[in-house]
Short mmCIF file of C-alpha atoms and ligand atoms in Angstrom, two decimals:
data_model
loop_
_atom_site.label_atom_id
_atom_site.label_comp_id
_atom_site.label_asym_id
_atom_site.label_seq_id
_atom_site.Cartn_x
_atom_site.Cartn_y
_atom_site.Cartn_z
CA MET A 1 111.60 30.90 -96.10
CA GLU A 2 111.92 27.99 -93.40
CA ALA A 3 115.18 28.97 -91.43
CA ASN A 4 114.15 32.33 -91.01
CA ALA A 5 110.81 31.93 -90.64
CA ARG A 6 110.47 34.24 -87.84
CA ILE A 7 112.22 37.59 -88.58
CA TYR A 8 110.34 37.11 -92.40
CA GLN A 9 107.20 37.86 -90.32
CA ASP A 10 108.40 41.52 -90.48
CA ILE A 11 108.56 41.21 -93.72
CA LYS A 12 106.18 43.16 -96.11
CA GLU A 13 107.19 41.45 -99.72
CA ILE A 14 110.37 40.08 -101.18
CA LEU A 15 112.02 42.36 -103.87
CA ILE A 16 114.76 40.44 -105.07
CA ARG A 17 114.87 36.60 -104.42
CA ARG A 18 118.22 34.68 -103.47
CA GLU A 19 118.20 33.13 -106.83
CA GLU A 20 118.49 36.37 -108.96
CA ILE A 21 120.96 37.98 -106.34
CA ALA A 22 123.18 35.07 -107.15
CA ASN A 23 122.99 35.50 -110.74
CA ALA A 24 123.78 38.95 -110.66
CA VAL A 25 126.80 38.78 -108.34
CA LYS A 26 128.32 36.02 -110.81
CA MET A 27 127.73 38.39 -113.54
CA LEU A 28 129.28 41.08 -111.81
CA GLY A 29 132.29 39.11 -110.81
CA GLU A 30 132.97 37.91 -114.40
CA MET A 31 132.95 41.60 -115.43
CA ILE A 32 135.14 42.73 -112.74
CA THR A 33 137.67 39.62 -113.82
CA LYS A 34 137.52 40.99 -117.23
CA ASP A 35 138.04 44.89 -116.60
CA TYR A 36 141.10 44.01 -114.22
CA GLU A 37 142.52 41.43 -116.48
CA GLY A 38 146.25 40.95 -114.98
CA LYS A 39 145.85 43.38 -112.17
CA ALA A 40 145.49 42.58 -108.64
CA PRO A 41 142.69 44.54 -107.41
CA VAL A 42 142.35 45.69 -103.31
CA MET A 43 138.85 44.82 -102.42
CA VAL A 44 137.46 46.99 -99.72
CA CYS A 45 134.37 45.70 -97.89
CA ILE A 46 132.20 48.72 -96.32
CA LEU A 47 130.99 46.92 -93.09
CA LYS A 48 128.69 45.60 -91.83
CA GLY A 49 126.30 46.00 -94.75
CA ALA A 50 128.55 44.93 -97.75
CA SER A 51 129.35 41.83 -95.85
CA VAL A 52 127.00 39.17 -97.51
CA PHE A 53 127.61 40.42 -100.91
CA TYR A 54 131.38 41.12 -100.58
CA VAL A 55 132.17 37.15 -99.78
CA ASP A 56 129.74 35.95 -102.68
CA LEU A 57 131.15 38.34 -105.20
CA LEU A 58 134.67 37.62 -103.99
CA ARG A 59 134.11 34.18 -104.80
CA GLU A 60 132.78 34.82 -107.97
CA ILE A 61 136.28 36.84 -109.17
CA ASP A 62 139.28 35.13 -110.97
CA LEU A 63 141.71 37.36 -110.12
CA PRO A 64 145.04 37.61 -107.18
CA VAL A 65 142.33 40.05 -105.06
CA THR A 66 143.50 41.36 -101.64
CA MET A 67 140.68 41.61 -98.85
CA GLU A 68 140.25 44.53 -96.80
CA PHE A 69 137.71 45.95 -94.50
CA MET A 70 136.66 49.36 -93.50
CA ILE A 71 133.90 50.77 -91.23
CA ALA A 72 132.26 53.70 -92.13
CA SER A 73 129.18 55.58 -91.11
CA SER A 74 126.79 58.24 -92.12
CA TYR A 75 123.68 56.82 -90.27
CA GLY A 76 122.75 56.93 -86.99
CA HIS A 77 119.30 55.23 -86.22
CA GLY A 78 116.50 55.62 -88.57
CA THR A 79 116.34 55.11 -92.53
CA SER A 80 117.55 58.15 -93.49
CA THR A 81 121.28 59.77 -93.69
CA SER A 82 122.86 62.38 -91.34
CA GLY A 83 125.01 63.73 -94.13
CA ASN A 84 128.11 63.24 -91.82
CA VAL A 85 130.97 60.13 -92.56
CA ARG A 86 132.50 58.86 -89.54
CA ILE A 87 135.33 56.16 -90.22
CA ILE A 88 134.92 54.00 -87.53
CA LYS A 89 137.69 51.36 -88.51
CA ASP A 90 140.07 52.20 -91.08
CA LEU A 91 142.67 50.08 -93.23
CA ASP A 92 145.65 48.42 -91.83
CA TYR A 93 147.00 48.68 -95.13
CA ASP A 94 149.11 50.93 -97.51
CA VAL A 95 146.96 51.28 -100.68
CA SER A 96 148.73 53.80 -102.50
CA GLY A 97 149.48 52.97 -106.43
CA ARG A 98 147.16 50.22 -105.88
CA ASP A 99 143.77 49.87 -107.81
CA VAL A 100 141.04 49.76 -105.10
CA ILE A 101 137.44 48.66 -105.50
CA LEU A 102 135.09 49.66 -102.88
CA VAL A 103 132.43 47.31 -101.95
CA GLU A 104 129.39 48.73 -100.79
CA ASP A 105 125.74 47.12 -100.09
CA ILE A 106 123.56 50.26 -101.20
CA VAL A 107 124.06 53.56 -102.85
CA ASP A 108 121.42 56.05 -101.44
CA SER A 109 122.34 59.75 -100.92
CA GLY A 110 125.79 58.75 -102.38
CA VAL A 111 127.29 60.63 -99.39
CA THR A 112 129.08 57.82 -98.24
CA LEU A 113 130.79 56.76 -101.22
CA ASP A 114 131.36 60.07 -102.33
CA PHE A 115 133.42 60.84 -99.38
CA LEU A 116 135.35 57.54 -99.48
CA LYS A 117 136.47 58.09 -103.21
CA ARG A 118 137.87 61.17 -102.45
CA MET A 119 139.61 59.87 -99.28
CA PHE A 120 140.97 57.14 -101.17
CA LYS A 121 141.99 59.44 -104.22
CA GLU A 122 144.31 61.56 -101.54
CA ARG A 123 145.88 58.13 -100.34
CA GLY A 124 147.42 58.24 -103.99
CA VAL A 125 145.58 55.00 -105.36
CA ASN A 126 146.13 54.22 -108.93
CA SER A 127 142.51 53.96 -109.56
CA VAL A 128 139.09 53.83 -107.28
CA ARG A 129 135.95 52.25 -108.23
CA VAL A 130 132.59 51.52 -106.89
CA ALA A 131 130.65 48.08 -106.78
CA THR A 132 127.51 48.17 -105.27
CA LEU A 133 124.99 45.43 -105.40
CA LEU A 134 121.88 48.18 -104.76
CA ASP A 135 121.28 51.78 -106.09
CA LYS A 136 118.89 53.76 -105.08
CA PRO A 137 119.24 56.68 -107.75
CA ALA A 138 115.96 58.68 -106.28
CA ARG A 139 117.25 59.72 -102.88
CA ARG A 140 120.56 60.82 -104.33
CA ARG A 141 122.37 64.18 -103.11
CA VAL A 142 125.73 64.11 -104.27
CA LYS A 143 126.56 63.74 -108.03
CA LEU A 144 128.10 60.07 -107.62
CA LYS A 145 127.75 57.27 -109.79
CA ALA A 146 128.50 53.46 -109.25
CA ASP A 147 130.89 52.06 -111.52
CA TYR A 148 129.30 48.47 -110.78
CA TYR A 149 126.15 47.81 -109.61
CA CYS A 150 123.59 44.71 -109.69
CA PHE A 151 119.78 46.07 -109.03
CA THR A 152 118.06 49.42 -109.10
CA VAL A 153 115.77 49.55 -106.22
CA PRO A 154 112.60 52.08 -105.69
CA ASP A 155 112.51 54.57 -103.10
CA ALA A 156 111.66 51.98 -100.17
CA PHE A 157 113.69 50.78 -97.24
CA VAL A 158 115.02 47.35 -97.93
CA VAL A 159 116.59 44.87 -95.85
CA GLY A 160 118.17 41.34 -96.05
CA TYR A 161 121.46 39.97 -97.32
CA GLY A 162 123.58 42.49 -95.27
CA LEU A 163 121.14 45.10 -95.26
CA ASP A 164 119.88 46.12 -91.60
CA TYR A 165 117.51 48.24 -89.85
CA ASN A 166 118.70 49.05 -86.31
CA GLN A 167 121.37 45.89 -86.94
CA ILE A 168 118.73 43.75 -87.52
CA TYR A 169 117.58 41.58 -90.61
CA ARG A 170 120.75 41.36 -92.29
CA ASN A 171 120.77 37.64 -92.53
CA LEU A 172 117.63 37.19 -94.51
CA PRO A 173 118.94 35.58 -97.99
CA ASP A 174 116.42 37.70 -99.85
CA ILE A 175 116.31 41.42 -100.40
CA CYS A 176 113.03 42.63 -98.90
CA ILE A 177 110.81 45.41 -97.92
CA LEU A 178 109.58 45.86 -94.36
CA LYS A 179 106.40 46.36 -93.07
CA PRO A 180 105.76 50.02 -92.36
CA GLU A 181 104.89 49.15 -88.67
CA ILE A 182 108.42 48.14 -87.81
CA TYR A 183 109.82 51.32 -88.38
CA ASN A 184 106.64 53.44 -87.37
CA LYS A 185 107.37 52.00 -84.16
P1 LIG B 201 124.33 56.86 -98.14
O1 LIG B 201 125.30 57.69 -97.87
O2 LIG B 201 123.10 57.92 -97.96
O3 LIG B 201 124.43 56.56 -99.57
O4 LIG B 201 124.35 55.88 -97.42
C1 LIG B 201 124.62 54.53 -97.37
C2 LIG B 201 124.32 53.93 -96.28
O5 LIG B 201 123.04 53.89 -95.86
C3 LIG B 201 123.96 52.35 -96.80
O6 LIG B 201 125.64 51.71 -96.77
C4 LIG B 201 123.66 51.58 -95.96
O7 LIG B 201 123.87 50.78 -94.67
C5 LIG B 201 122.51 52.82 -95.61
N1 LIG B 201 121.26 52.60 -96.27
C6 LIG B 201 120.67 53.54 -97.22
N2 LIG B 201 119.51 52.95 -97.83
C7 LIG B 201 119.20 51.73 -96.90
C8 LIG B 201 118.11 50.92 -97.05
O8 LIG B 201 116.98 50.89 -97.73
N3 LIG B 201 118.16 49.45 -96.48
C9 LIG B 201 119.35 49.44 -95.62
N4 LIG B 201 120.36 50.36 -95.59
C10 LIG B 201 120.43 51.39 -96.03
MG1 LIG B 202 126.29 50.41 -94.79
#
């Protein structure tokens, strides 16, 4: 808590601690290494939320992966999805014929990843899978299953380890639930 003591004042509770996150990320890295043996997947980081998870996960994968970054947005401000997905930054790389793994922070309604998966299929990839840190199945609006996930979370708004509320709290090392007064302001 020391280093981030000030922003921790807005936290109601820690949901998943950094040690637990590190263990789960390591296991996921090992699983992907096994599943993609002999392949060189393109790992696409969906910015900004997945950034912290992404750099940790990639260092647990023992494969010649390539790193790509994308910005997609289905949210304005607030805590629920608008339903539209906008690509703000696309890849600068042709992924046809490649094995793509989309790395996301959280699957909530599923709208973002459903859109992105279809977009990558249209680009002629060999395969496209989703690896997410968190899965929040209670709020799903489309039929989307993450191929890989570290944790299932309840229907609460979470921040930390890359996840934000109005762009803040991404640098918290643990996954936390905010005090309700923060987003009822
Ligand atoms: P979806 O399209 O509804 O699945 O939304 C996915 C995006 O919504 C994620 O990449 C997050 O940026 C954001 N999101 C959904 N739930 C949360 C949450 O609990 N905390 C922070 N961001 C969230
Ligand atoms: Mg996001």
